[in-house]
Each structure stands twice: as structure tokens, then as C-alpha cells.
Amino acid sequence: MPKPKNSKKIIKKVKKIIKKSEKKQIAVRSKKTKSTKVIKTRSNNPRKTRIRIARKKPEVVDIVKAGSSPKLLRGMKDILPEDQIIRDYLTKKLIKLSRAYGFQEIVTPILEERALFEKSTGMATDIVEKQMYQFTDRSGKKVVLRPEFTPSIARAYIEHGMFNLTQPVKFFYHGPVFRYERPQAGRYRQFHQFGLEVLGSESALIDAEIILFSQTFFQDLGLQVSIQINSLGCLNCRTTYREELTKYLRFQSKSLCPDCQKRLNKNPLRVLDCKVPQCREITRQAPQLINFLCPDCKKHFTRVLESLDEANVVYSLNPYLVRGLDYYTRTVFELWPISSEEKEKENSNSGQTALGGGGRYDTLLESLSGRETPATGLSYGIERIINEMKIQKVRIPRSQTPQVFFAQVGETSARQALRIFNDLQGQGIKVVENFAKTSLKAQMKIADEIGVKLTLILGQQETKDKTIIIRDMKTGNQEKIDIGKLVKELKKRLK
Ligand code: HAM
């Protein structure tokens, strides 16, 4: 299109207006924030030029220049179709297995009262101390985006009087959770968990059951994992142990990392799973909790291990496994990818890779309701499982991807193609198309990329004589068949 004669003038005028409106914006902000400083960050890319107003301390207000597009928040992740197919596959598989083990689905809100996590996850945990997305709602209530599911399930159990049901009550759940962590590989600020909780039983067999569930699930998926297991004992045995551990660590406190020096006073057990090499060297000589278990806890843990042996579950005893949440009692466990176990043996930093974890929490419900209710559970991190599937080159079965591609050539065939395509969908055949393309070559290329088993070709001639070509993508063999026999033929070939 020819440019209008006065286009330069118009552009100049528009630029002037934008500049003026920006100045106005700054002026408004400056009025609101006392002693502010205007910082202009220039970049070669004009879209990235930003004007920032630094408040006194520590807040910085960003005014993104008009024209720059909003970006994905740090630590968040878009789930693109190729990952969504895997997520969907995993969720369906987990739901099927959960139902087979007698679990029922429960759905709780994403938004919960802040106090719920303070009372259960624990005030001294990283999650409650620094990772919750929290705000005050319009009624003035302090609320958070759930950083985990377990307290919500416990709350629902109490609020709906589920202690009146036949015990134990077995739930499975899945959905997004939020933690304001420092993002890195496999660590996001919004991620998805799938979990199981069994409320109302203290049986060691239930602990063994959910660990066996994990072995079955990962084996069936084809992912190699190592099951790490430990017992944290009850509050009584932990008190004695805590004293001994603190005594030991105080001697070495100067060599501990700054974080562990703080942990030493607040939660010395957390020092045990610090990944900093100098702390590891110290904790490897520390007294072990397992030697401090009271007779009841020892008996419980022995029963868990015996049941696992009986069920042929392969596990590693890990005396340093303490988990990062306050509510655990007795059995705790984590699922590590095999590669991470190797790194662990080499004493390197592999902390962020657990694919799942859980354990018994016999006192959590009491701390919320005053009523004793032993419970146990686990959660898996879906994103981490998908990442590990990619590392270990685990593919999902072919039936999850489309098996047939529908190609059409010519205008009359295109019209018929839509109807035939719809009929095939109705018959449950996983068929895809790209009707926007008209050349056969382009359509065959797409079929190849998707990796379908068969391609259907409907040309002018086939439309006329009511036939269709079936091409076997592996052998390249083509066969023309009567359109009326298509569904039957496809079902036979895709069996
Ligand atoms: P958790 O160990 O905090 O336990 O989280 C369970 C799993 O969620 C982890 O093993 C990991 O796979 C995944 N995960 C945790 N944080 C992140 C993150 N920032 N990014 C990606 N994935 C992450 C719990 O949440 C307990 N509620 C488990 C439980 C259930 N215990 C008893 N019942």
C-alpha cells in the first residue's frame, strides 16, 4: 500500500502523544510514592525499554512501556500440547490404579485459609515461612493458594465428619499447587501433584500399601526409581533424638552453612537433609534417629519393612531422610529417579529431583480438630515425572497418539472428507487431518511427522467411484477400498 504523503508527520505526532502520556503516568505515580527515583533502562530493542520508579525501599514499581507484551511469570510454566498428552496419560493411569486400590476422588479448593497450613505444614517450614502465595481477601481474611494438598484433605475430612464413616477413608486427588520457591530445573512456582491420603488407620500395612502403589505405578510406566525410606518415630522418640542431635551439631556449628546454623535452633532435623557438602560431611557422622525409636515405633517400622519385603518391594533405608514438612511421624519415604540416587552416592547436590514423597502424619488431624486420627499419604510431582520420562526416554504407548491421518485432494473430495472424518471420529478411530492444506505432498509430510500408522487419501477419482485409498505408512503399500467398508477395515488394521 502506498504511504500517505504526510506519514512522517503522523508518526511524529503519535510518538509525541505516547511520550506525553508516559510522562503523565510517571507524574501520577510520583505523587503517590514519596521520594521516588525515576530510572530509565534503555535497550537496543525499543520494546524492552523500561521506565522504573524506585521507591525508597524495597519496592520497585515497574511501568512497562506501551507496546511491550506481558510475559509468563517467573517459575510458571505453560503446558504445551506435547506435554499435555503425557500429563493426561499419567493422570488417567494414576486414577485407574487408585480406583483399583480402593481410593475415591476428592476435589478441594485451590484457595484456603492461611491458618490451615500454619497449623499443619508447620510455622518453621520453608513452605509456610517463605513460599506461600498469600493475600487478604475482600473480607479481610488471610488466604493462600494451596502449597500442598494434605492439610486441605484433613480439613475436609474433619469438616464433613468423615470419622463417622467406615475407617480408613481413602482419597486420591490431583491439581495445581503453588510455592514461591527460587525457580530452577524441576522446581516451579506452580506445579501439579497427584496424591493419595488414607485417614483413620495406623496400620503399618497401609504405609506399605501406598509404597507398593508407587512401585507398581513407576514399574508399569517404565520409569526407574529408587524408593528411599526412613522412620521419624513419634513425638516422644523425636524429642530425645532432637536433644542428642542438637548437642552433636552445636559442636560443629561453625562449619555448618548459614541456613543450617539457623535450622539448628528452629528445626535441627532439617540439617540432616541439607545438600551443602560441608553440612553433609558433618551429618554423616551424626547420631541416627533409627537408634532412638521407642519400642512401639520400632515395631511399626519393622512391620512396614516386613510387609514391603513380603510384597517384593525394593527399597533403600535412608537414615537421613527427614522430609521438609513438620507433620510427619513414623514412616517417611521419597521416590528418587535412579540417576539422582547415583549422584547422592557421589555426595553431589541432587536435592531437587524427588518425583514424589510422603509418609505418616498421625498428629496432624489432632492439631486441627483435637481428635486423634492417624493417617498416611503421598504426593507425586507431575512435572518432575514428565521431565524424568524425557531423561530416561520413556515413551507413552502409541495408542495415545493419532493412528490415522486423513488427506484429501480436490474441492469435491474436501467437502466429502469432512463428513467421512466426522463419521470415523464417531466410531472411536483416532484420526487427524489438516484440511487447510490442499497439496497431497504437504499432507503426507504432516502424516509422517505425526507418526501415524495409516493415511487415508481421498482424491477426485475416489470421490467419484465411492472408494478411498489406505496407505500403510511403514511399508508404503496402498490399497483402494470401498468407502462403505472403511470403518471395518480400519478397525481390523489398527487392532
Ligand atoms: P512434597 O515433598 O512437598 O510433599 O511434594 C511432593 C512432590 O511434589 C515432590 O516430591 C516433587 O515431586 C513435587 N514438588 C514439590 N515442590 C515442587 C516444585 N517447586 N516444583 C515442581 N515439583 C515440586 C507434599 O506435598 C506432601 N503433601 C506429600 C504427602 C501427602 N505427605 C503425606 N501425604
Short mmCIF file of C-alpha atoms and ligand atoms in Angstrom, two decimals:
data_model
loop_
_atom_site.label_atom_id
_atom_site.label_comp_id
_atom_site.label_asym_id
_atom_site.label_seq_id
_atom_site.Cartn_x
_atom_site.Cartn_y
_atom_site.Cartn_z
CA MET A 1 0.00 0.00 0.00
CA PRO A 2 1.43 3.48 -0.85
CA LYS A 3 2.32 5.52 2.20
CA PRO A 4 0.27 8.71 2.70
CA LYS A 5 2.32 11.81 1.90
CA ASN A 6 2.24 13.14 5.43
CA SER A 7 3.02 9.75 7.07
CA LYS A 8 6.23 11.05 8.69
CA LYS A 9 4.27 13.86 10.29
CA ILE A 10 1.65 11.45 11.63
CA ILE A 11 4.27 9.10 13.13
CA LYS A 12 5.99 12.07 14.79
CA LYS A 13 2.68 13.22 16.25
CA VAL A 14 1.84 9.74 17.60
CA LYS A 15 5.29 9.44 19.20
CA LYS A 16 4.76 12.81 20.87
CA ILE A 17 1.41 11.71 22.28
CA ILE A 18 2.90 8.46 23.67
CA LYS A 19 5.77 10.36 25.29
CA LYS A 20 3.34 12.82 26.85
CA SER A 21 1.13 10.06 28.27
CA GLU A 22 4.18 8.30 29.74
CA LYS A 23 5.28 11.49 31.46
CA LYS A 24 1.78 11.87 32.86
CA GLN A 25 1.86 8.31 34.20
CA ILE A 26 5.15 8.96 35.97
CA ALA A 27 3.82 12.15 37.44
CA VAL A 28 0.78 10.36 38.86
CA ARG A 29 2.97 7.63 40.38
CA SER A 30 5.39 10.18 41.80
CA LYS A 31 2.58 11.86 43.66
CA LYS A 32 1.63 8.59 45.28
CA THR A 33 5.13 7.47 46.24
CA LYS A 34 7.19 9.81 48.32
CA SER A 35 10.89 10.24 47.45
CA THR A 36 10.91 8.20 44.30
CA LYS A 37 13.62 7.96 41.70
CA VAL A 38 12.91 7.61 38.01
CA ILE A 39 15.18 5.06 36.32
CA LYS A 40 15.06 4.63 32.59
CA THR A 41 16.64 1.39 31.32
CA ARG A 42 17.43 1.68 27.63
CA SER A 43 17.79 -1.31 25.36
CA ASN A 44 18.50 -1.66 21.65
CA ASN A 45 15.12 -3.28 21.41
CA PRO A 46 12.63 -0.42 21.95
CA ARG A 47 10.04 -2.94 23.22
CA LYS A 48 12.35 -3.70 26.12
CA THR A 49 12.95 -0.11 27.16
CA ARG A 50 11.50 0.23 30.63
CA ILE A 51 10.83 3.11 32.92
CA ARG A 52 11.06 2.17 36.56
CA ILE A 53 10.23 4.20 39.60
CA ALA A 54 12.25 3.00 42.53
CA ARG A 55 10.51 3.61 45.80
CA LYS A 56 12.54 4.40 48.85
CA LYS A 57 12.86 0.74 49.91
CA PRO A 58 12.43 -2.08 48.95
CA GLU A 59 9.55 -1.97 46.46
CA VAL A 60 10.16 -1.20 42.79
CA VAL A 61 7.19 -0.28 40.66
CA ASP A 62 7.52 -1.33 37.04
CA ILE A 63 5.76 0.60 34.34
CA VAL A 64 6.19 -1.43 31.19
CA LYS A 65 6.31 0.87 28.21
CA ALA A 66 3.29 0.79 25.97
CA GLY A 67 3.71 -1.84 23.26
CA SER A 68 5.72 -4.41 25.27
CA SER A 69 3.72 -7.60 25.80
CA PRO A 70 3.16 -9.20 29.22
CA LYS A 71 5.35 -12.23 29.85
CA LEU A 72 4.90 -15.55 31.63
CA LEU A 73 5.56 -15.11 35.35
CA ARG A 74 8.89 -16.42 36.64
CA GLY A 75 8.62 -20.00 37.85
CA MET A 76 5.36 -20.63 35.97
CA LYS A 77 5.10 -23.00 33.04
CA ASP A 78 2.81 -23.18 30.04
CA ILE A 79 1.84 -26.77 29.40
CA LEU A 80 2.06 -27.18 25.66
CA PRO A 81 0.17 -29.92 23.80
CA GLU A 82 3.07 -32.39 23.64
CA ASP A 83 3.39 -32.35 27.45
CA GLN A 84 -0.35 -32.23 28.00
CA ILE A 85 -0.72 -35.56 26.17
CA ILE A 86 1.75 -37.11 28.63
CA ARG A 87 0.07 -35.43 31.63
CA ASP A 88 -3.27 -36.72 30.54
CA TYR A 89 -1.85 -40.21 30.10
CA LEU A 90 -0.23 -40.13 33.58
CA THR A 91 -3.36 -38.82 35.28
CA LYS A 92 -5.59 -41.45 33.66
CA LYS A 93 -3.14 -44.19 34.61
CA LEU A 94 -2.94 -42.97 38.20
CA ILE A 95 -6.71 -42.63 38.51
CA LYS A 96 -7.19 -46.18 37.22
CA LEU A 97 -4.64 -47.59 39.65
CA SER A 98 -6.05 -45.54 42.55
CA ARG A 99 -9.56 -46.88 41.95
CA ALA A 100 -8.18 -50.42 41.75
CA TYR A 101 -6.60 -49.86 45.19
CA GLY A 102 -9.96 -48.62 46.55
CA PHE A 103 -9.30 -44.86 46.57
CA GLN A 104 -12.03 -42.31 45.79
CA GLU A 105 -11.50 -38.90 44.24
CA ILE A 106 -11.76 -35.74 46.33
CA VAL A 107 -11.58 -32.17 45.00
CA THR A 108 -10.79 -29.31 47.37
CA PRO A 109 -10.50 -25.56 46.63
CA ILE A 110 -7.23 -24.03 45.47
CA LEU A 111 -7.75 -21.16 47.90
CA GLU A 112 -7.60 -21.96 51.63
CA GLU A 113 -7.30 -20.14 54.92
CA ARG A 114 -3.68 -19.33 55.73
CA ALA A 115 -4.05 -20.68 59.27
CA LEU A 116 -4.69 -24.19 57.91
CA PHE A 117 -1.11 -24.51 56.69
CA GLU A 118 0.38 -22.68 59.67
CA LYS A 119 -1.24 -25.23 61.97
CA SER A 120 -0.36 -28.30 59.91
CA THR A 121 2.52 -27.89 57.44
CA GLY A 122 4.27 -26.00 60.26
CA MET A 123 5.40 -22.47 61.07
CA ALA A 124 9.08 -23.46 60.92
CA THR A 125 8.90 -24.99 57.44
CA ASP A 126 10.22 -23.25 54.32
CA ILE A 127 6.75 -23.56 52.79
CA VAL A 128 4.96 -21.56 55.48
CA GLU A 129 7.83 -19.26 56.28
CA LYS A 130 8.67 -18.09 52.79
CA GLN A 131 6.86 -19.87 49.98
CA MET A 132 3.15 -19.21 50.25
CA TYR A 133 1.28 -17.03 47.78
CA GLN A 134 -0.79 -15.14 50.31
CA PHE A 135 -3.13 -12.21 50.35
CA THR A 136 -6.02 -10.73 52.25
CA ASP A 137 -9.38 -11.24 50.59
CA ARG A 138 -12.12 -8.61 50.41
CA SER A 139 -13.47 -9.63 53.82
CA GLY A 140 -10.04 -9.20 55.40
CA LYS A 141 -9.35 -12.95 55.73
CA LYS A 142 -5.78 -14.14 55.23
CA VAL A 143 -5.87 -16.67 52.43
CA VAL A 144 -3.28 -18.62 50.43
CA LEU A 145 -3.06 -20.54 47.19
CA ARG A 146 -2.59 -24.10 48.47
CA PRO A 147 1.11 -25.00 48.72
CA GLU A 148 0.18 -28.70 49.14
CA PHE A 149 -2.97 -30.85 49.39
CA THR A 150 -2.60 -32.85 52.62
CA PRO A 151 -3.88 -30.16 55.07
CA SER A 152 -6.87 -29.47 52.79
CA ILE A 153 -7.80 -33.16 52.74
CA ALA A 154 -7.50 -33.30 56.54
CA ARG A 155 -9.68 -30.18 56.83
CA ALA A 156 -12.33 -31.68 54.53
CA TYR A 157 -12.29 -34.96 56.49
CA ILE A 158 -12.92 -33.07 59.74
CA GLU A 159 -15.48 -30.59 58.36
CA HIS A 160 -17.56 -33.33 56.76
CA GLY A 161 -17.47 -35.53 59.86
CA MET A 162 -15.83 -38.37 57.97
CA PHE A 163 -14.70 -40.02 61.20
CA ASN A 164 -18.29 -41.38 61.23
CA LEU A 165 -17.62 -43.36 58.03
CA THR A 166 -16.06 -46.82 57.94
CA GLN A 167 -12.34 -46.27 58.55
CA PRO A 168 -9.96 -45.83 56.91
CA VAL A 169 -11.17 -43.33 54.31
CA LYS A 170 -9.05 -43.44 51.15
CA PHE A 171 -8.76 -40.45 48.81
CA PHE A 172 -6.91 -39.60 45.65
CA TYR A 173 -6.60 -36.07 44.25
CA HIS A 174 -4.78 -34.08 41.61
CA GLY A 175 -4.37 -30.44 40.65
CA PRO A 176 -2.15 -27.36 40.80
CA VAL A 177 -0.17 -26.28 43.86
CA PHE A 178 1.78 -23.06 44.39
CA ARG A 179 5.07 -22.40 46.11
CA TYR A 180 7.09 -19.21 45.79
CA GLU A 181 10.42 -21.02 45.50
CA ARG A 182 13.58 -19.99 43.68
CA PRO A 183 12.89 -21.44 40.23
CA GLN A 184 15.35 -23.93 38.75
CA ALA A 185 15.24 -27.16 36.76
CA GLY A 186 12.31 -29.23 38.04
CA ARG A 187 11.31 -26.56 40.54
CA TYR A 188 8.37 -24.37 39.60
CA ARG A 189 6.15 -21.90 41.38
CA GLN A 190 3.03 -23.54 40.03
CA PHE A 191 3.21 -27.29 39.58
CA HIS A 192 0.83 -30.24 39.69
CA GLN A 193 0.55 -33.02 42.19
CA PHE A 194 -1.26 -36.32 42.20
CA GLY A 195 -1.68 -37.79 45.64
CA LEU A 196 -3.22 -40.38 47.91
CA GLU A 197 -4.30 -39.98 51.53
CA VAL A 198 -5.56 -42.69 53.89
CA LEU A 199 -7.19 -41.28 57.02
CA GLY A 200 -8.24 -43.23 60.10
CA SER A 201 -5.73 -46.08 60.29
CA GLU A 202 -2.39 -46.50 61.99
CA SER A 203 -1.69 -49.86 60.37
CA ALA A 204 1.84 -50.36 59.04
CA LEU A 205 0.23 -52.29 56.21
CA ILE A 206 -1.30 -49.07 54.85
CA ASP A 207 2.13 -47.42 54.69
CA ALA A 208 3.37 -50.48 52.82
CA GLU A 209 0.32 -50.35 50.55
CA ILE A 210 0.97 -46.81 49.29
CA ILE A 211 4.67 -47.57 48.80
CA LEU A 212 3.73 -50.69 46.84
CA PHE A 213 1.32 -48.50 44.82
CA SER A 214 4.31 -46.33 43.90
CA GLN A 215 6.45 -49.27 42.85
CA THR A 216 3.61 -50.67 40.72
CA PHE A 217 2.93 -47.31 39.10
CA PHE A 218 6.53 -46.49 38.21
CA GLN A 219 7.29 -50.03 37.06
CA ASP A 220 4.24 -50.04 34.83
CA LEU A 221 5.21 -46.63 33.45
CA GLY A 222 8.69 -47.94 32.69
CA LEU A 223 10.45 -45.34 34.82
CA GLN A 224 13.31 -46.48 37.04
CA VAL A 225 13.03 -45.09 40.54
CA SER A 226 14.54 -45.82 43.89
CA ILE A 227 12.35 -45.90 46.99
CA GLN A 228 14.06 -44.20 49.94
CA ILE A 229 12.54 -44.93 53.32
CA ASN A 230 13.06 -43.93 56.95
CA SER A 231 11.16 -43.64 60.22
CA LEU A 232 10.94 -40.36 62.14
CA GLY A 233 9.34 -42.04 65.16
CA CYS A 234 6.65 -40.42 67.28
CA LEU A 235 6.92 -37.08 69.07
CA ASN A 236 8.36 -38.81 72.16
CA CYS A 237 11.26 -40.55 70.46
CA ARG A 238 11.94 -37.47 68.38
CA THR A 239 12.29 -35.25 71.45
CA THR A 240 15.11 -37.41 72.82
CA TYR A 241 16.74 -37.61 69.41
CA ARG A 242 16.43 -33.89 68.82
CA GLU A 243 18.35 -33.19 72.02
CA GLU A 244 21.15 -35.59 71.05
CA LEU A 245 21.35 -34.25 67.52
CA THR A 246 21.41 -30.63 68.67
CA LYS A 247 24.19 -31.44 71.12
CA TYR A 248 26.23 -33.05 68.33
CA LEU A 249 25.59 -30.25 65.83
CA ARG A 250 26.39 -27.44 68.26
CA PHE A 251 29.96 -28.73 68.46
CA GLN A 252 30.30 -28.29 64.72
CA SER A 253 28.00 -25.31 64.26
CA LYS A 254 30.73 -23.03 62.86
CA SER A 255 31.27 -25.41 59.93
CA LEU A 256 27.57 -25.55 59.03
CA CYS A 257 26.18 -23.44 56.18
CA PRO A 258 24.35 -20.23 57.24
CA ASP A 259 20.95 -21.85 56.59
CA CYS A 260 21.76 -24.81 58.80
CA GLN A 261 23.01 -22.53 61.54
CA LYS A 262 19.52 -21.06 61.62
CA ARG A 263 17.93 -24.51 61.36
CA LEU A 264 19.95 -25.67 64.33
CA ASN A 265 17.81 -23.55 66.64
CA LYS A 266 14.48 -23.86 64.87
CA ASN A 267 14.40 -27.33 63.36
CA PRO A 268 17.68 -29.26 63.75
CA LEU A 269 16.31 -32.32 61.91
CA ARG A 270 16.26 -30.32 58.69
CA VAL A 271 20.07 -30.07 58.89
CA LEU A 272 20.09 -33.79 58.06
CA ASP A 273 18.79 -33.30 54.55
CA CYS A 274 20.89 -30.24 53.71
CA LYS A 275 22.63 -30.75 50.38
CA VAL A 276 25.62 -28.49 51.05
CA PRO A 277 28.74 -30.75 51.01
CA GLN A 278 30.28 -29.40 54.23
CA CYS A 279 26.98 -29.98 56.10
CA ARG A 280 26.71 -33.46 54.61
CA GLU A 281 30.12 -34.39 55.92
CA ILE A 282 29.01 -33.39 59.40
CA THR A 283 25.60 -35.07 59.27
CA ARG A 284 27.05 -38.36 58.01
CA GLN A 285 28.66 -38.80 61.46
CA ALA A 286 25.57 -37.59 63.37
CA PRO A 287 23.51 -39.87 65.65
CA GLN A 288 20.78 -41.64 63.68
CA LEU A 289 17.10 -41.38 64.54
CA ILE A 290 16.50 -45.06 63.95
CA ASN A 291 18.56 -45.84 67.08
CA PHE A 292 16.27 -43.63 69.17
CA LEU A 293 12.91 -45.16 68.21
CA CYS A 294 10.68 -46.15 71.12
CA PRO A 295 9.56 -49.83 71.20
CA ASP A 296 6.17 -49.03 69.55
CA CYS A 297 7.70 -47.04 66.70
CA LYS A 298 10.39 -49.65 66.17
CA LYS A 299 7.69 -52.34 65.96
CA HIS A 300 5.68 -50.23 63.50
CA PHE A 301 8.66 -49.60 61.25
CA THR A 302 9.69 -53.26 61.34
CA ARG A 303 6.16 -54.21 60.23
CA VAL A 304 6.30 -51.72 57.34
CA LEU A 305 9.60 -53.18 56.15
CA GLU A 306 8.40 -56.78 56.57
CA SER A 307 5.25 -56.03 54.56
CA LEU A 308 7.34 -54.42 51.83
CA ASP A 309 9.65 -57.45 51.72
CA GLU A 310 6.63 -59.73 51.53
CA ALA A 311 5.30 -57.72 48.55
CA ASN A 312 8.71 -57.76 46.83
CA VAL A 313 9.14 -54.01 47.03
CA VAL A 314 12.73 -52.93 46.54
CA TYR A 315 13.71 -50.02 48.80
CA SER A 316 16.76 -48.33 50.34
CA LEU A 317 16.87 -47.45 54.02
CA ASN A 318 17.92 -43.82 54.27
CA PRO A 319 18.58 -42.60 57.84
CA TYR A 320 18.99 -39.00 56.61
CA LEU A 321 15.59 -38.71 55.00
CA VAL A 322 13.56 -36.30 57.14
CA ARG A 323 11.23 -34.53 54.61
CA GLY A 324 10.59 -30.81 54.79
CA LEU A 325 7.18 -30.72 56.45
CA ASP A 326 6.50 -30.62 60.19
CA TYR A 327 3.61 -33.05 60.41
CA TYR A 328 5.35 -36.35 59.71
CA THR A 329 5.53 -39.12 62.29
CA ARG A 330 6.97 -42.64 61.86
CA THR A 331 7.26 -43.76 58.21
CA VAL A 332 8.58 -41.29 55.62
CA PHE A 333 9.64 -42.06 52.06
CA GLU A 334 10.61 -40.49 48.76
CA LEU A 335 10.78 -41.68 45.17
CA TRP A 336 14.04 -40.71 43.51
CA PRO A 337 14.96 -41.19 39.88
CA ILE A 338 17.78 -43.75 39.70
CA SER A 339 20.15 -41.12 38.28
CA SER A 340 19.61 -38.97 41.34
CA GLU A 341 20.38 -41.88 43.69
CA GLU A 342 23.70 -42.33 41.91
CA LYS A 343 24.51 -38.63 42.38
CA GLU A 344 23.54 -38.92 46.02
CA LYS A 345 26.04 -41.74 46.46
CA GLU A 346 28.68 -39.49 44.91
CA ASN A 347 27.72 -36.92 47.52
CA SER A 348 26.79 -34.31 44.95
CA ASN A 349 23.96 -31.82 45.05
CA SER A 350 20.87 -33.57 43.75
CA GLY A 351 18.31 -32.21 46.13
CA GLN A 352 15.51 -31.06 43.85
CA THR A 353 14.72 -34.21 42.00
CA ALA A 354 12.33 -36.29 44.15
CA LEU A 355 9.48 -37.41 41.95
CA GLY A 356 7.26 -37.90 44.94
CA GLY A 357 7.23 -38.31 48.65
CA GLY A 358 5.05 -38.88 51.63
CA GLY A 359 4.65 -40.50 54.96
CA ARG A 360 2.58 -40.93 58.07
CA TYR A 361 1.07 -37.92 59.84
CA ASP A 362 -0.61 -39.32 62.95
CA THR A 363 -0.90 -35.99 64.80
CA LEU A 364 -1.91 -33.58 62.02
CA LEU A 365 -5.67 -34.08 62.35
CA GLU A 366 -5.46 -33.79 66.12
CA SER A 367 -3.72 -30.44 65.77
CA LEU A 368 -6.63 -29.22 63.63
CA SER A 369 -9.60 -30.81 65.39
CA GLY A 370 -8.48 -32.17 68.73
CA ARG A 371 -9.49 -35.67 67.70
CA GLU A 372 -6.85 -38.40 67.30
CA THR A 373 -6.85 -39.66 63.71
CA PRO A 374 -3.78 -41.46 62.39
CA ALA A 375 -3.18 -41.01 58.67
CA THR A 376 -0.68 -41.57 55.90
CA GLY A 377 -0.25 -40.44 52.29
CA LEU A 378 1.93 -39.41 49.40
CA SER A 379 2.11 -36.92 46.52
CA TYR A 380 3.89 -37.10 43.19
CA GLY A 381 5.14 -34.08 41.24
CA ILE A 382 3.73 -34.50 37.74
CA GLU A 383 6.15 -32.08 36.00
CA ARG A 384 9.13 -33.85 37.54
CA ILE A 385 7.83 -37.25 36.40
CA ILE A 386 7.45 -35.91 32.85
CA ASN A 387 10.96 -34.41 32.91
CA GLU A 388 12.36 -37.73 34.11
CA MET A 389 10.42 -39.64 31.45
CA LYS A 390 12.22 -37.49 28.88
CA ILE A 391 15.61 -38.16 30.50
CA GLN A 392 15.00 -41.91 30.67
CA LYS A 393 13.41 -41.84 27.18
CA VAL A 394 10.17 -43.37 28.39
CA ARG A 395 7.52 -43.04 25.70
CA ILE A 396 3.80 -43.28 26.20
CA PRO A 397 2.02 -46.02 24.24
CA ARG A 398 1.25 -45.28 20.64
CA SER A 399 -2.49 -45.56 21.17
CA GLN A 400 -2.31 -42.14 22.83
CA THR A 401 -1.17 -40.51 19.60
CA PRO A 402 -3.38 -40.39 16.49
CA GLN A 403 -3.19 -43.54 14.39
CA VAL A 404 -4.78 -42.34 11.15
CA PHE A 405 -4.26 -39.23 9.02
CA PHE A 406 -6.96 -38.12 6.61
CA ALA A 407 -5.66 -36.49 3.39
CA GLN A 408 -7.90 -35.05 0.69
CA VAL A 409 -7.17 -33.65 -2.75
CA GLY A 410 -9.56 -31.52 -4.81
CA GLU A 411 -12.62 -29.48 -3.98
CA THR A 412 -15.32 -32.16 -4.18
CA SER A 413 -13.27 -34.55 -2.06
CA ALA A 414 -12.69 -31.81 0.52
CA ARG A 415 -16.44 -31.47 1.05
CA GLN A 416 -16.91 -35.22 1.46
CA ALA A 417 -13.79 -35.52 3.61
CA LEU A 418 -15.34 -33.52 6.43
CA ARG A 419 -18.33 -35.89 6.66
CA ILE A 420 -16.20 -39.07 6.47
CA PHE A 421 -13.77 -37.65 9.03
CA ASN A 422 -16.64 -36.94 11.43
CA ASP A 423 -18.05 -40.47 10.94
CA LEU A 424 -14.65 -42.00 11.76
CA GLN A 425 -14.40 -39.90 14.94
CA GLY A 426 -17.84 -41.13 15.91
CA GLN A 427 -16.62 -44.70 15.50
CA GLY A 428 -13.82 -44.02 18.02
CA ILE A 429 -10.98 -44.04 15.47
CA LYS A 430 -8.14 -41.69 16.42
CA VAL A 431 -7.98 -39.77 13.16
CA VAL A 432 -6.47 -36.33 12.47
CA GLU A 433 -6.42 -34.05 9.45
CA ASN A 434 -5.09 -30.78 8.15
CA PHE A 435 -7.83 -29.64 5.80
CA ALA A 436 -6.15 -26.26 5.45
CA LYS A 437 -3.55 -27.91 3.23
CA THR A 438 -4.52 -28.77 -0.34
CA SER A 439 -1.41 -30.47 -1.75
CA LEU A 440 -1.06 -34.18 -1.14
CA LYS A 441 2.71 -33.81 -0.62
CA ALA A 442 2.23 -31.32 2.23
CA GLN A 443 -0.39 -33.54 3.88
CA MET A 444 1.78 -36.66 3.62
CA LYS A 445 4.64 -34.74 5.25
CA ILE A 446 2.39 -33.90 8.22
CA ALA A 447 1.22 -37.52 8.48
CA ASP A 448 4.85 -38.57 8.57
CA GLU A 449 5.72 -36.06 11.29
CA ILE A 450 2.82 -37.17 13.49
CA GLY A 451 3.93 -40.77 13.03
CA VAL A 452 0.52 -42.26 12.17
CA LYS A 453 0.20 -45.88 11.19
CA LEU A 454 -2.19 -45.31 8.27
CA THR A 455 -3.07 -42.45 5.94
CA LEU A 456 -6.39 -42.22 4.12
CA ILE A 457 -6.30 -40.49 0.73
CA LEU A 458 -9.49 -39.19 -0.83
CA GLY A 459 -8.94 -37.80 -4.36
CA GLN A 460 -11.28 -36.73 -7.18
CA GLN A 461 -11.37 -40.23 -8.68
CA GLU A 462 -12.06 -41.93 -5.31
CA THR A 463 -14.85 -39.45 -4.60
CA LYS A 464 -16.43 -40.33 -7.94
CA ASP A 465 -16.31 -44.11 -7.51
CA LYS A 466 -17.03 -44.05 -3.75
CA THR A 467 -13.69 -45.54 -2.74
CA ILE A 468 -10.74 -44.40 -0.61
CA ILE A 469 -7.03 -45.24 -0.54
CA ILE A 470 -5.46 -46.66 2.63
CA ARG A 471 -1.71 -46.23 2.80
CA ASP A 472 0.39 -48.18 5.30
CA MET A 473 2.99 -45.61 6.38
CA LYS A 474 5.58 -48.21 7.36
CA THR A 475 5.56 -50.36 4.19
CA GLY A 476 4.29 -47.71 1.77
CA ASN A 477 1.71 -50.19 0.42
CA GLN A 478 -1.54 -48.63 -0.80
CA GLU A 479 -4.92 -50.27 -1.27
CA LYS A 480 -8.14 -48.85 -2.69
CA ILE A 481 -11.22 -49.99 -0.82
CA ASP A 482 -14.94 -49.37 -0.94
CA ILE A 483 -15.87 -46.42 1.31
CA GLY A 484 -18.64 -48.47 2.94
CA LYS A 485 -16.04 -50.95 4.22
CA LEU A 486 -13.69 -48.28 5.61
CA VAL A 487 -14.55 -48.47 9.33
CA LYS A 488 -14.39 -52.26 9.40
CA GLU A 489 -11.07 -52.26 7.52
CA LEU A 490 -9.52 -49.62 9.80
CA LYS A 491 -10.60 -51.43 12.96
CA LYS A 492 -9.06 -54.63 11.61
CA ARG A 493 -5.77 -52.92 10.73
CA LEU A 494 -5.49 -50.93 13.96
CA LYS A 495 -6.17 -53.87 16.28
P1 HAM B 1 6.38 -32.61 48.96
O1 HAM B 1 7.60 -33.46 49.09
O2 HAM B 1 6.49 -31.23 49.42
O3 HAM B 1 5.24 -33.37 49.75
O4 HAM B 1 5.87 -32.60 47.46
C1 HAM B 1 5.61 -33.80 46.78
C2 HAM B 1 6.24 -33.77 45.40
O5 HAM B 1 5.84 -32.60 44.70
C3 HAM B 1 7.77 -33.70 45.40
O6 HAM B 1 8.35 -34.95 45.60
C4 HAM B 1 8.03 -33.16 43.99
O7 HAM B 1 7.96 -34.20 43.04
C5 HAM B 1 6.86 -32.23 43.78
N1 HAM B 1 7.30 -30.83 44.02
C6 HAM B 1 7.48 -30.23 45.20
N2 HAM B 1 7.85 -28.94 45.02
C7 HAM B 1 7.93 -28.75 43.69
C8 HAM B 1 8.26 -27.63 42.85
N3 HAM B 1 8.55 -26.44 43.36
N4 HAM B 1 8.22 -27.79 41.50
C9 HAM B 1 7.89 -28.98 40.95
N5 HAM B 1 7.56 -30.07 41.69
C10 HAM B 1 7.58 -29.96 43.04
C11 HAM B 1 3.97 -32.92 49.86
O8 HAM B 1 3.50 -32.04 49.21
C12 HAM B 1 3.12 -33.72 50.83
N6 HAM B 1 1.79 -33.13 50.88
C13 HAM B 1 3.10 -35.18 50.43
C14 HAM B 1 2.25 -36.02 51.34
C15 HAM B 1 0.99 -36.44 51.08
N7 HAM B 1 2.59 -36.43 52.53
C16 HAM B 1 1.57 -37.12 53.05
N8 HAM B 1 0.60 -37.11 52.20
#
